[in-house]
Amino acid sequence: MPAPDGKPVAVPYEYRTCALYYNQKILDQIGATVPTTYDQVVDVARKAAAAGFTGFGTGFSDTDNSAIISTFFNCFMTQVDQEIWNKDGKADFATAKGNEFGNFLAKLRDAKALGSNVVSDTYGTVADGMASGTVAMAVLGTERAVSFGSQNKDLKWTALPKASTGDTTGTTIGWTLGIGNGSKNTDAAWKFIEYMTGPEAGALMATGGEVPTRAATYQQPFFSTPEAKTVNDIAAYVKTNSEPRTYSNTWTALATGLSQAGQKLTLNGTSGNDFIRSAQDAANKK
């Protein structure tokens, strides 16, 4: 990853994006097909909720850097081609495109399709709900596909639903490795980074569903086995259905603002537009 002066400061070792996960057994039970638009997601989630399930899993907890709602928000903004920050680094997404995300959440609330503990649900609790078969659908990272497949045979994944404008292209997200400016063991740290970004470690990570970044990794024997089909599919999906973005240093404030805005949306009945405006204001507070 480059710094403003163009010099590398971190090396990416894993990629992911967002996907729609769904429980095929639940959809069959309620007579629904896999939704391909967000309006259809609301309709299916409403039916699933009426049948006793959580129709759509997400959460407004501000722990874990609010990862559950901020990851979804991040991908949705790419879908609708909405920049999150302007050229001055100020959050600037309270637009008609941005409001669609808040309005989608408000529609789910009104359909009684969100979990009963949505204000405190985290990435982990939503994932657990999917694995246990109590949640019908959720938007989560592609790194969950392999583990979900081993935990519950009814869990499937597909491309993100379409918004009223935009397509299914989400945000490329991933982890990087860097060496701190004050490190006293830079040679050892760099050897570790070389290993973690190399083919051997990449192949090991791929067995759990993570997508390695180096092309050479895919020449490892594992990627030619039937067991690698899911991660190969994920790698192709990340390549064709996601785009990277440049982040401001206010991301953590924005993520917290999203969770707090979601709590207000749930507990106080605020509008989808209010949700977006509140999150934007939180990101711009000094």
PDB file of C-alpha atoms in Angstrom:
ATOM      1  CA  MET A   1       0.000   0.000   0.000  1.00  0.00           C
ATOM      2  CA  PRO A   2       1.555   3.379  -0.988  1.00  0.00           C
ATOM      3  CA  ALA A   3       2.047   6.376   1.257  1.00  0.00           C
ATOM      4  CA  PRO A   4       1.358   9.896  -0.068  1.00  0.00           C
ATOM      5  CA  ASP A   5       4.960  10.098  -1.275  1.00  0.00           C
ATOM      6  CA  GLY A   6       4.527   6.901  -3.269  1.00  0.00           C
ATOM      7  CA  LYS A   7       6.741   4.746  -1.086  1.00  0.00           C
ATOM      8  CA  PRO A   8       5.310   1.390   0.062  1.00  0.00           C
ATOM      9  CA  VAL A   9       4.389   1.236   3.732  1.00  0.00           C
ATOM     10  CA  ALA A  10       2.499  -2.059   3.876  1.00  0.00           C
ATOM     11  CA  VAL A  11       2.096  -5.204   1.820  1.00  0.00           C
ATOM     12  CA  PRO A  12      -1.359  -6.737   1.199  1.00  0.00           C
ATOM     13  CA  TYR A  13      -1.574 -10.438   1.898  1.00  0.00           C
ATOM     14  CA  GLU A  14      -5.306 -11.173   1.701  1.00  0.00           C
ATOM     15  CA  TYR A  15      -8.269  -9.853  -0.283  1.00  0.00           C
ATOM     16  CA  ARG A  16     -12.009 -10.060   0.221  1.00  0.00           C
ATOM     17  CA  THR A  17     -15.222  -8.305  -0.718  1.00  0.00           C
ATOM     18  CA  CYS A  18     -18.895  -8.592   0.232  1.00  0.00           C
ATOM     19  CA  ALA A  19     -21.366 -11.243  -0.849  1.00  0.00           C
ATOM     20  CA  LEU A  20     -24.989 -12.080  -0.126  1.00  0.00           C
ATOM     21  CA  TYR A  21     -25.260 -15.208   2.010  1.00  0.00           C
ATOM     22  CA  TYR A  22     -28.581 -17.011   2.224  1.00  0.00           C
ATOM     23  CA  ASN A  23     -30.040 -20.135   3.753  1.00  0.00           C
ATOM     24  CA  GLN A  24     -31.527 -22.171   0.917  1.00  0.00           C
ATOM     25  CA  LYS A  25     -33.616 -24.296   3.297  1.00  0.00           C
ATOM     26  CA  ILE A  26     -35.304 -21.204   4.752  1.00  0.00           C
ATOM     27  CA  LEU A  27     -35.957 -19.752   1.308  1.00  0.00           C
ATOM     28  CA  ASP A  28     -37.484 -23.055   0.189  1.00  0.00           C
ATOM     29  CA  GLN A  29     -39.649 -23.148   3.313  1.00  0.00           C
ATOM     30  CA  ILE A  30     -41.129 -19.703   2.647  1.00  0.00           C
ATOM     31  CA  GLY A  31     -41.410 -20.245  -1.109  1.00  0.00           C
ATOM     32  CA  ALA A  32     -38.892 -17.570  -2.055  1.00  0.00           C
ATOM     33  CA  THR A  33     -36.175 -17.386  -4.676  1.00  0.00           C
ATOM     34  CA  VAL A  34     -32.765 -15.826  -4.153  1.00  0.00           C
ATOM     35  CA  PRO A  35     -33.217 -12.043  -4.306  1.00  0.00           C
ATOM     36  CA  THR A  36     -31.247 -10.097  -6.893  1.00  0.00           C
ATOM     37  CA  THR A  37     -32.224  -6.561  -5.822  1.00  0.00           C
ATOM     38  CA  TYR A  38     -32.342  -4.895  -2.418  1.00  0.00           C
ATOM     39  CA  ASP A  39     -36.103  -4.402  -2.733  1.00  0.00           C
ATOM     40  CA  GLN A  40     -36.425  -8.150  -3.222  1.00  0.00           C
ATOM     41  CA  VAL A  41     -34.214  -8.712  -0.173  1.00  0.00           C
ATOM     42  CA  VAL A  42     -36.719  -6.743   1.924  1.00  0.00           C
ATOM     43  CA  ASP A  43     -39.640  -8.816   0.571  1.00  0.00           C
ATOM     44  CA  VAL A  44     -37.900 -12.142   1.244  1.00  0.00           C
ATOM     45  CA  ALA A  45     -36.684 -10.971   4.654  1.00  0.00           C
ATOM     46  CA  ARG A  46     -40.247  -9.993   5.599  1.00  0.00           C
ATOM     47  CA  LYS A  47     -41.511 -13.486   4.719  1.00  0.00           C
ATOM     48  CA  ALA A  48     -38.665 -15.134   6.608  1.00  0.00           C
ATOM     49  CA  ALA A  49     -39.364 -13.000   9.685  1.00  0.00           C
ATOM     50  CA  ALA A  50     -43.046 -13.929   9.564  1.00  0.00           C
ATOM     51  CA  ALA A  51     -41.954 -17.574   9.609  1.00  0.00           C
ATOM     52  CA  GLY A  52     -39.958 -17.034  12.801  1.00  0.00           C
ATOM     53  CA  PHE A  53     -36.470 -16.390  11.458  1.00  0.00           C
ATOM     54  CA  THR A  54     -34.294 -13.294  11.430  1.00  0.00           C
ATOM     55  CA  GLY A  55     -34.972 -12.109   7.916  1.00  0.00           C
ATOM     56  CA  PHE A  56     -31.742 -10.189   7.422  1.00  0.00           C
ATOM     57  CA  GLY A  57     -28.726 -10.312   9.697  1.00  0.00           C
ATOM     58  CA  THR A  58     -26.768  -7.182  10.483  1.00  0.00           C
ATOM     59  CA  GLY A  59     -25.818  -5.363  13.669  1.00  0.00           C
ATOM     60  CA  PHE A  60     -25.330  -1.925  15.167  1.00  0.00           C
ATOM     61  CA  SER A  61     -22.848  -2.804  17.887  1.00  0.00           C
ATOM     62  CA  ASP A  62     -19.962  -0.355  18.160  1.00  0.00           C
ATOM     63  CA  THR A  63     -17.513  -3.056  19.258  1.00  0.00           C
ATOM     64  CA  ASP A  64     -15.027  -4.597  16.801  1.00  0.00           C
ATOM     65  CA  ASN A  65     -14.840  -1.211  15.039  1.00  0.00           C
ATOM     66  CA  SER A  66     -18.500  -1.675  14.078  1.00  0.00           C
ATOM     67  CA  ALA A  67     -17.301  -4.121  11.404  1.00  0.00           C
ATOM     68  CA  ILE A  68     -20.680  -5.673  10.651  1.00  0.00           C
ATOM     69  CA  ILE A  69     -22.414  -2.492   9.483  1.00  0.00           C
ATOM     70  CA  SER A  70     -19.345  -0.631   8.213  1.00  0.00           C
ATOM     71  CA  THR A  71     -18.285  -3.482   5.917  1.00  0.00           C
ATOM     72  CA  PHE A  72     -21.744  -3.590   4.348  1.00  0.00           C
ATOM     73  CA  PHE A  73     -21.848   0.211   4.047  1.00  0.00           C
ATOM     74  CA  ASN A  74     -18.424   0.217   2.412  1.00  0.00           C
ATOM     75  CA  CYS A  75     -19.479  -2.232  -0.284  1.00  0.00           C
ATOM     76  CA  PHE A  76     -22.860  -0.575  -0.861  1.00  0.00           C
ATOM     77  CA  MET A  77     -21.229   2.814  -1.510  1.00  0.00           C
ATOM     78  CA  THR A  78     -19.089   1.217  -4.216  1.00  0.00           C
ATOM     79  CA  GLN A  79     -22.161  -0.449  -5.678  1.00  0.00           C
ATOM     80  CA  VAL A  80     -23.921   2.882  -6.159  1.00  0.00           C
ATOM     81  CA  ASP A  81     -20.694   4.678  -7.171  1.00  0.00           C
ATOM     82  CA  GLN A  82     -20.808   7.005  -4.170  1.00  0.00           C
ATOM     83  CA  GLU A  83     -17.519   8.367  -2.838  1.00  0.00           C
ATOM     84  CA  ILE A  84     -17.355   8.383   0.957  1.00  0.00           C
ATOM     85  CA  TRP A  85     -14.925  11.307   1.321  1.00  0.00           C
ATOM     86  CA  ASN A  86     -14.409  14.414  -0.780  1.00  0.00           C
ATOM     87  CA  LYS A  87     -11.029  15.698  -1.980  1.00  0.00           C
ATOM     88  CA  ASP A  88     -10.527  17.502   1.346  1.00  0.00           C
ATOM     89  CA  GLY A  89     -10.958  14.289   3.336  1.00  0.00           C
ATOM     90  CA  LYS A  90     -14.384  15.217   4.680  1.00  0.00           C
ATOM     91  CA  ALA A  91     -17.100  12.569   4.799  1.00  0.00           C
ATOM     92  CA  ASP A  92     -19.549  13.477   2.042  1.00  0.00           C
ATOM     93  CA  PHE A  93     -21.996  10.674   1.315  1.00  0.00           C
ATOM     94  CA  ALA A  94     -25.347  12.119   2.473  1.00  0.00           C
ATOM     95  CA  THR A  95     -26.659  12.115  -1.083  1.00  0.00           C
ATOM     96  CA  ALA A  96     -29.544  10.457  -2.891  1.00  0.00           C
ATOM     97  CA  LYS A  97     -27.271   7.473  -3.591  1.00  0.00           C
ATOM     98  CA  GLY A  98     -26.056   7.307  -0.008  1.00  0.00           C
ATOM     99  CA  ASN A  99     -29.559   7.629   1.386  1.00  0.00           C
ATOM    100  CA  GLU A 100     -30.552   4.416  -0.356  1.00  0.00           C
ATOM    101  CA  PHE A 101     -28.437   2.468   2.130  1.00  0.00           C
ATOM    102  CA  GLY A 102     -30.172   4.055   5.108  1.00  0.00           C
ATOM    103  CA  ASN A 103     -33.575   3.602   3.510  1.00  0.00           C
ATOM    104  CA  PHE A 104     -32.863  -0.088   2.927  1.00  0.00           C
ATOM    105  CA  LEU A 105     -32.171  -0.523   6.637  1.00  0.00           C
ATOM    106  CA  ALA A 106     -35.323   1.424   7.518  1.00  0.00           C
ATOM    107  CA  LYS A 107     -37.383  -0.813   5.228  1.00  0.00           C
ATOM    108  CA  LEU A 108     -35.963  -3.907   6.938  1.00  0.00           C
ATOM    109  CA  ARG A 109     -36.844  -2.412  10.326  1.00  0.00           C
ATOM    110  CA  ASP A 110     -40.394  -1.657   9.215  1.00  0.00           C
ATOM    111  CA  ALA A 111     -40.689  -5.194   7.823  1.00  0.00           C
ATOM    112  CA  LYS A 112     -39.671  -6.505  11.282  1.00  0.00           C
ATOM    113  CA  ALA A 113     -36.914  -8.381   9.482  1.00  0.00           C
ATOM    114  CA  LEU A 114     -33.953  -7.347  11.655  1.00  0.00           C
ATOM    115  CA  GLY A 115     -32.809  -9.391  14.633  1.00  0.00           C
ATOM    116  CA  SER A 116     -34.315  -8.742  18.060  1.00  0.00           C
ATOM    117  CA  ASN A 117     -30.831  -7.832  19.322  1.00  0.00           C
ATOM    118  CA  VAL A 118     -29.740  -5.862  16.271  1.00  0.00           C
ATOM    119  CA  VAL A 119     -28.513  -2.904  18.331  1.00  0.00           C
ATOM    120  CA  SER A 120     -25.900  -5.120  19.984  1.00  0.00           C
ATOM    121  CA  ASP A 121     -25.277  -7.708  17.266  1.00  0.00           C
ATOM    122  CA  THR A 122     -21.712  -7.963  15.968  1.00  0.00           C
ATOM    123  CA  TYR A 123     -20.069  -9.566  12.945  1.00  0.00           C
ATOM    124  CA  GLY A 124     -19.559 -12.717  14.986  1.00  0.00           C
ATOM    125  CA  THR A 125     -23.130 -13.020  16.262  1.00  0.00           C
ATOM    126  CA  VAL A 126     -24.563 -12.553  12.779  1.00  0.00           C
ATOM    127  CA  ALA A 127     -22.173 -15.177  11.395  1.00  0.00           C
ATOM    128  CA  ASP A 128     -23.172 -17.536  14.217  1.00  0.00           C
ATOM    129  CA  GLY A 129     -26.826 -16.965  13.380  1.00  0.00           C
ATOM    130  CA  MET A 130     -26.212 -17.858   9.762  1.00  0.00           C
ATOM    131  CA  ALA A 131     -24.293 -20.995  10.731  1.00  0.00           C
ATOM    132  CA  SER A 132     -26.978 -22.128  13.192  1.00  0.00           C
ATOM    133  CA  GLY A 133     -29.795 -21.649  10.680  1.00  0.00           C
ATOM    134  CA  THR A 134     -31.704 -18.871  12.485  1.00  0.00           C
ATOM    135  CA  VAL A 135     -30.845 -16.088  10.006  1.00  0.00           C
ATOM    136  CA  ALA A 136     -32.153 -16.182   6.461  1.00  0.00           C
ATOM    137  CA  MET A 137     -29.762 -13.733   4.768  1.00  0.00           C
ATOM    138  CA  ALA A 138     -26.836 -11.445   5.466  1.00  0.00           C
ATOM    139  CA  VAL A 139     -24.189  -9.440   3.647  1.00  0.00           C
ATOM    140  CA  LEU A 140     -20.780 -10.490   4.944  1.00  0.00           C
ATOM    141  CA  GLY A 141     -17.229 -10.845   3.682  1.00  0.00           C
ATOM    142  CA  THR A 142     -16.321 -13.527   1.172  1.00  0.00           C
ATOM    143  CA  GLU A 143     -13.849 -15.000   3.673  1.00  0.00           C
ATOM    144  CA  ARG A 144     -16.826 -16.663   5.379  1.00  0.00           C
ATOM    145  CA  ALA A 145     -17.821 -18.802   2.404  1.00  0.00           C
ATOM    146  CA  VAL A 146     -15.563 -21.781   3.119  1.00  0.00           C
ATOM    147  CA  SER A 147     -16.355 -22.000   6.833  1.00  0.00           C
ATOM    148  CA  PHE A 148     -20.082 -21.554   6.230  1.00  0.00           C
ATOM    149  CA  GLY A 149     -19.997 -24.388   3.713  1.00  0.00           C
ATOM    150  CA  SER A 150     -18.526 -26.714   6.326  1.00  0.00           C
ATOM    151  CA  GLN A 151     -20.833 -25.525   9.125  1.00  0.00           C
ATOM    152  CA  ASN A 152     -24.194 -25.633   7.369  1.00  0.00           C
ATOM    153  CA  LYS A 153     -24.832 -27.267   4.005  1.00  0.00           C
ATOM    154  CA  ASP A 154     -27.856 -25.020   3.435  1.00  0.00           C
ATOM    155  CA  LEU A 155     -25.750 -21.841   3.358  1.00  0.00           C
ATOM    156  CA  LYS A 156     -24.991 -20.479  -0.101  1.00  0.00           C
ATOM    157  CA  TRP A 157     -23.465 -17.271  -1.387  1.00  0.00           C
ATOM    158  CA  THR A 158     -23.980 -15.126  -4.437  1.00  0.00           C
ATOM    159  CA  ALA A 159     -23.286 -11.672  -5.815  1.00  0.00           C
ATOM    160  CA  LEU A 160     -24.572  -8.621  -3.997  1.00  0.00           C
ATOM    161  CA  PRO A 161     -28.124  -7.563  -4.843  1.00  0.00           C
ATOM    162  CA  LYS A 162     -28.499  -4.541  -7.098  1.00  0.00           C
ATOM    163  CA  ALA A 163     -29.493  -1.163  -5.745  1.00  0.00           C
ATOM    164  CA  SER A 164     -31.882   1.054  -7.725  1.00  0.00           C
ATOM    165  CA  THR A 165     -28.786   2.594  -9.315  1.00  0.00           C
ATOM    166  CA  GLY A 166     -25.479   0.803  -9.723  1.00  0.00           C
ATOM    167  CA  ASP A 167     -24.505  -2.822 -10.025  1.00  0.00           C
ATOM    168  CA  THR A 168     -23.180  -5.721  -7.944  1.00  0.00           C
ATOM    169  CA  THR A 169     -19.605  -4.416  -7.642  1.00  0.00           C
ATOM    170  CA  GLY A 170     -18.520  -4.127  -3.997  1.00  0.00           C
ATOM    171  CA  THR A 171     -15.359  -2.834  -2.351  1.00  0.00           C
ATOM    172  CA  THR A 172     -12.075  -4.723  -2.318  1.00  0.00           C
ATOM    173  CA  ILE A 173     -11.126  -5.083   1.343  1.00  0.00           C
ATOM    174  CA  GLY A 174      -8.114  -6.813   2.817  1.00  0.00           C
ATOM    175  CA  TRP A 175      -5.381  -7.068   5.410  1.00  0.00           C
ATOM    176  CA  THR A 176      -1.888  -5.689   5.032  1.00  0.00           C
ATOM    177  CA  LEU A 177       1.383  -6.227   6.864  1.00  0.00           C
ATOM    178  CA  GLY A 178       3.784  -3.397   7.658  1.00  0.00           C
ATOM    179  CA  ILE A 179       6.792  -2.615   9.814  1.00  0.00           C
ATOM    180  CA  GLY A 180       6.466   0.039  12.477  1.00  0.00           C
ATOM    181  CA  ASN A 181       8.665   3.108  12.195  1.00  0.00           C
ATOM    182  CA  GLY A 182      10.263   2.369  15.557  1.00  0.00           C
ATOM    183  CA  SER A 183      10.875  -1.327  14.981  1.00  0.00           C
ATOM    184  CA  LYS A 184      14.231  -2.636  16.224  1.00  0.00           C
ATOM    185  CA  ASN A 185      13.906  -5.932  14.330  1.00  0.00           C
ATOM    186  CA  THR A 186      13.201  -4.835  10.786  1.00  0.00           C
ATOM    187  CA  ASP A 187      15.115  -7.704   9.148  1.00  0.00           C
ATOM    188  CA  ALA A 188      13.143 -10.335  11.062  1.00  0.00           C
ATOM    189  CA  ALA A 189       9.901  -8.467  10.450  1.00  0.00           C
ATOM    190  CA  TRP A 190      10.549  -8.352   6.729  1.00  0.00           C
ATOM    191  CA  LYS A 191      11.307 -12.085   6.650  1.00  0.00           C
ATOM    192  CA  PHE A 192       7.950 -12.670   8.331  1.00  0.00           C
ATOM    193  CA  ILE A 193       6.187 -10.469   5.764  1.00  0.00           C
ATOM    194  CA  GLU A 194       7.927 -12.281   2.920  1.00  0.00           C
ATOM    195  CA  TYR A 195       6.723 -15.606   4.296  1.00  0.00           C
ATOM    196  CA  MET A 196       3.166 -14.448   4.983  1.00  0.00           C
ATOM    197  CA  THR A 197       2.808 -13.002   1.482  1.00  0.00           C
ATOM    198  CA  GLY A 198       4.538 -15.947  -0.178  1.00  0.00           C
ATOM    199  CA  PRO A 199       3.021 -18.954  -1.956  1.00  0.00           C
ATOM    200  CA  GLU A 200       3.401 -21.429   0.912  1.00  0.00           C
ATOM    201  CA  ALA A 201       1.597 -19.344   3.531  1.00  0.00           C
ATOM    202  CA  GLY A 202      -0.924 -18.148   0.960  1.00  0.00           C
ATOM    203  CA  ALA A 203      -1.933 -21.703   0.140  1.00  0.00           C
ATOM    204  CA  LEU A 204      -2.371 -22.503   3.820  1.00  0.00           C
ATOM    205  CA  MET A 205      -4.586 -19.440   4.356  1.00  0.00           C
ATOM    206  CA  ALA A 206      -6.641 -20.336   1.313  1.00  0.00           C
ATOM    207  CA  THR A 207      -7.761 -23.593   2.944  1.00  0.00           C
ATOM    208  CA  GLY A 208      -9.769 -21.387   5.338  1.00  0.00           C
ATOM    209  CA  GLY A 209     -11.282 -19.247   2.590  1.00  0.00           C
ATOM    210  CA  GLU A 210      -8.911 -16.292   2.482  1.00  0.00           C
ATOM    211  CA  VAL A 211      -7.869 -15.079  -0.951  1.00  0.00           C
ATOM    212  CA  PRO A 212      -4.089 -14.705  -1.390  1.00  0.00           C
ATOM    213  CA  THR A 213      -2.815 -11.632  -3.233  1.00  0.00           C
ATOM    214  CA  ARG A 214       0.149 -13.056  -5.151  1.00  0.00           C
ATOM    215  CA  ALA A 215      -0.418 -14.744  -8.495  1.00  0.00           C
ATOM    216  CA  ALA A 216       2.401 -17.210  -7.807  1.00  0.00           C
ATOM    217  CA  THR A 217       0.433 -18.638  -4.893  1.00  0.00           C
ATOM    218  CA  TYR A 218      -2.156 -20.096  -7.251  1.00  0.00           C
ATOM    219  CA  GLN A 219       0.495 -22.383  -8.728  1.00  0.00           C
ATOM    220  CA  GLN A 220       0.583 -24.311  -5.444  1.00  0.00           C
ATOM    221  CA  PRO A 221      -0.860 -27.880  -5.664  1.00  0.00           C
ATOM    222  CA  PHE A 222      -3.800 -27.065  -3.372  1.00  0.00           C
ATOM    223  CA  PHE A 223      -5.443 -24.828  -5.966  1.00  0.00           C
ATOM    224  CA  SER A 224      -5.777 -27.741  -8.399  1.00  0.00           C
ATOM    225  CA  THR A 225      -7.726 -29.886  -5.947  1.00  0.00           C
ATOM    226  CA  PRO A 226     -11.524 -30.142  -5.593  1.00  0.00           C
ATOM    227  CA  GLU A 227     -11.215 -28.693  -2.090  1.00  0.00           C
ATOM    228  CA  ALA A 228     -10.019 -25.422  -3.595  1.00  0.00           C
ATOM    229  CA  LYS A 229     -13.098 -24.824  -5.745  1.00  0.00           C
ATOM    230  CA  THR A 230     -14.758 -22.420  -3.325  1.00  0.00           C
ATOM    231  CA  VAL A 231     -11.682 -20.286  -2.736  1.00  0.00           C
ATOM    232  CA  ASN A 232     -10.923 -20.247  -6.472  1.00  0.00           C
ATOM    233  CA  ASP A 233     -14.486 -19.070  -7.079  1.00  0.00           C
ATOM    234  CA  ILE A 234     -14.075 -16.402  -4.403  1.00  0.00           C
ATOM    235  CA  ALA A 235     -10.794 -15.234  -5.961  1.00  0.00           C
ATOM    236  CA  ALA A 236     -12.494 -14.866  -9.345  1.00  0.00           C
ATOM    237  CA  TYR A 237     -15.424 -13.062  -7.721  1.00  0.00           C
ATOM    238  CA  VAL A 238     -13.181 -10.612  -5.863  1.00  0.00           C
ATOM    239  CA  LYS A 239     -11.301  -9.898  -9.093  1.00  0.00           C
ATOM    240  CA  THR A 240     -14.401  -9.205 -11.181  1.00  0.00           C
ATOM    241  CA  ASN A 241     -16.911  -7.918  -8.609  1.00  0.00           C
ATOM    242  CA  SER A 242     -14.966  -5.506  -6.426  1.00  0.00           C
ATOM    243  CA  GLU A 243     -12.929  -2.324  -6.616  1.00  0.00           C
ATOM    244  CA  PRO A 244     -10.441  -0.825  -4.116  1.00  0.00           C
ATOM    245  CA  ARG A 245     -10.980   2.582  -2.564  1.00  0.00           C
ATOM    246  CA  THR A 246      -8.782   5.179  -0.894  1.00  0.00           C
ATOM    247  CA  TYR A 247      -9.584   5.675   2.787  1.00  0.00           C
ATOM    248  CA  SER A 248      -9.529   8.712   5.009  1.00  0.00           C
ATOM    249  CA  ASN A 249      -8.078   8.523   8.529  1.00  0.00           C
ATOM    250  CA  THR A 250     -11.622   9.116   9.844  1.00  0.00           C
ATOM    251  CA  TRP A 251     -12.746   5.559   9.053  1.00  0.00           C
ATOM    252  CA  THR A 252     -13.028   4.513  12.706  1.00  0.00           C
ATOM    253  CA  ALA A 253     -15.144   7.576  13.548  1.00  0.00           C
ATOM    254  CA  LEU A 254     -17.330   6.847  10.536  1.00  0.00           C
ATOM    255  CA  ALA A 255     -17.778   3.196  11.536  1.00  0.00           C
ATOM    256  CA  THR A 256     -18.775   4.207  15.065  1.00  0.00           C
ATOM    257  CA  GLY A 257     -21.149   6.791  13.619  1.00  0.00           C
ATOM    258  CA  LEU A 258     -22.824   4.125  11.480  1.00  0.00           C
ATOM    259  CA  SER A 259     -23.451   1.878  14.488  1.00  0.00           C
ATOM    260  CA  GLN A 260     -24.801   4.720  16.599  1.00  0.00           C
ATOM    261  CA  ALA A 261     -27.016   5.898  13.766  1.00  0.00           C
ATOM    262  CA  GLY A 262     -28.308   2.337  13.441  1.00  0.00           C
ATOM    263  CA  GLN A 263     -29.167   2.247  17.114  1.00  0.00           C
ATOM    264  CA  LYS A 264     -31.209   5.433  16.682  1.00  0.00           C
ATOM    265  CA  LEU A 265     -32.883   4.006  13.595  1.00  0.00           C
ATOM    266  CA  THR A 266     -33.926   0.950  15.601  1.00  0.00           C
ATOM    267  CA  LEU A 267     -34.794   2.447  18.977  1.00  0.00           C
ATOM    268  CA  ASN A 268     -36.035   5.902  17.979  1.00  0.00           C
ATOM    269  CA  GLY A 269     -37.564   5.140  14.602  1.00  0.00           C
ATOM    270  CA  THR A 270     -35.440   7.670  12.723  1.00  0.00           C
ATOM    271  CA  SER A 271     -35.504   7.729   8.922  1.00  0.00           C
ATOM    272  CA  GLY A 272     -33.008   6.257   6.513  1.00  0.00           C
ATOM    273  CA  ASN A 273     -31.959   9.760   5.482  1.00  0.00           C
ATOM    274  CA  ASP A 274     -31.378  10.653   9.142  1.00  0.00           C
ATOM    275  CA  PHE A 275     -29.232   7.531   9.486  1.00  0.00           C
ATOM    276  CA  ILE A 276     -26.929   8.640   6.685  1.00  0.00           C
ATOM    277  CA  ARG A 277     -26.737  12.256   7.834  1.00  0.00           C
ATOM    278  CA  SER A 278     -25.976  11.212  11.411  1.00  0.00           C
ATOM    279  CA  ALA A 279     -23.165   8.880  10.307  1.00  0.00           C
ATOM    280  CA  GLN A 280     -21.667  11.585   8.096  1.00  0.00           C
ATOM    281  CA  ASP A 281     -21.775  14.132  10.909  1.00  0.00           C
ATOM    282  CA  ALA A 282     -20.064  11.669  13.270  1.00  0.00           C
ATOM    283  CA  ALA A 283     -17.234  11.137  10.790  1.00  0.00           C
ATOM    284  CA  ASN A 284     -16.683  14.881  10.481  1.00  0.00           C
ATOM    285  CA  LYS A 285     -16.583  15.686  14.180  1.00  0.00           C
ATOM    286  CA  LYS A 286     -13.216  16.798  15.490  1.00  0.00           C
TER     287      LYS A 286
END
